[in-house]
Amino acid sequence: MVEKNVLVTGGAGFIGKHTIKELLNNNFNVIVADLKEQPADFDCKYYRIDVASEDLYKIFEENKIDYIIHLAALPSVAESIKKPLLDCRCNYQATVNVCTAAKKFNVEKIVFSSTAAVYANPQYLPVDEKHPASFLSPYAITKNASEQFIKYSGINYIIFRYANVYGIGQDSTGEAGVVAKFFDAMKENLPVKIHGSGEQYRDFVNVKDVAKINVLALESEVKNEIINVSTNTKTSINMLFQILKEEFGYKLNPEYTMSREGDIEKSVLSNEKLTSLLHYIPSVDLKSGIHEMVEHSKAACV
């Protein structure tokens, strides 16, 4: 069997690292494009470039790219509100550039990481892929525009709309990183801030499941579909706090602050399409995923 070459944009990020590990475990040849410096433990071809720039074409000229997993983005809702032009470049312009190169060099399929943010405050729950798009931030707008350009491009695609992804290695300064933010605060016995009442709820999906789904999509016969990636399970922010509190033996009470602009009140995504088309059910429940994060953190400190 000939190894397939997969370009992972944003491969040095949280989801990217897990996806690359899964690709290598499945005997793909991995090529990475990212603005960050190459991590020391990356055993794959690495291009430190801006995916939105013309430098991207060098990768396609030097390598036969069979598939693309396009993860590169500015993933912060708050940052997109403060810097909408930067958000447009990192999300929409980068996607246009990736698709244009993919079309020119005959890439077989692109897997794109979109977001539950395109549903804004849902009209019904759980949210399926037929739910109309609505936007509370430039981030959601540029992700939706990227989806539309991918469909327009004529390339075979699968667009994944991720719920709230969490897991080992998540940056607590990143967006959708409430698990990591609570985790890091409790680890240092620092106060935990909850924006709003804490009764708003989310659908948390472990990054290991996300990575497996990304890789599964590449050679699947499924194409030209938008698919939610979720557990179809709602967890309030207050409940998340309690799960982490019990895991850490944390003694402090949370500090409640004002809700943030662009935050979604309630989000639970249907994963019926994921299970029916890709035959995959996320296997890591939230308590197990958090326990694994804590155990990994303890091991790293030994």
mmCIF file of C-alpha atoms in Angstrom, residues 183 187-188 248 293-302:
data_model
loop_
_atom_site.group_PDB
_atom_site.id
_atom_site.type_symbol
_atom_site.label_atom_id
_atom_site.label_comp_id
_atom_site.label_asym_id
_atom_site.label_seq_id
_atom_site.Cartn_x
_atom_site.Cartn_y
_atom_site.Cartn_z
ATOM 1 C CA PHE A 183 -8.015 22.966 35.000
ATOM 2 C CA LYS A 187 -4.024 22.970 39.527
ATOM 3 C CA GLU A 188 -2.410 26.108 40.982
ATOM 4 C CA PHE A 248 -8.633 18.020 42.142
ATOM 5 C CA MET A 293 -5.977 15.110 31.964
ATOM 6 C CA VAL A 294 -5.304 15.150 35.713
ATOM 7 C CA GLU A 295 -3.358 11.889 35.642
ATOM 8 C CA HIS A 296 -1.299 13.088 32.679
ATOM 9 C CA SER A 297 -0.530 16.332 34.518
ATOM 10 C CA LYS A 298 0.607 14.429 37.625
ATOM 11 C CA ALA A 299 2.848 12.159 35.542
ATOM 12 C CA ALA A 300 4.412 15.169 33.819
ATOM 13 C CA CYS A 301 5.369 16.621 37.212
ATOM 14 C CA VAL A 302 7.180 13.464 38.380
#
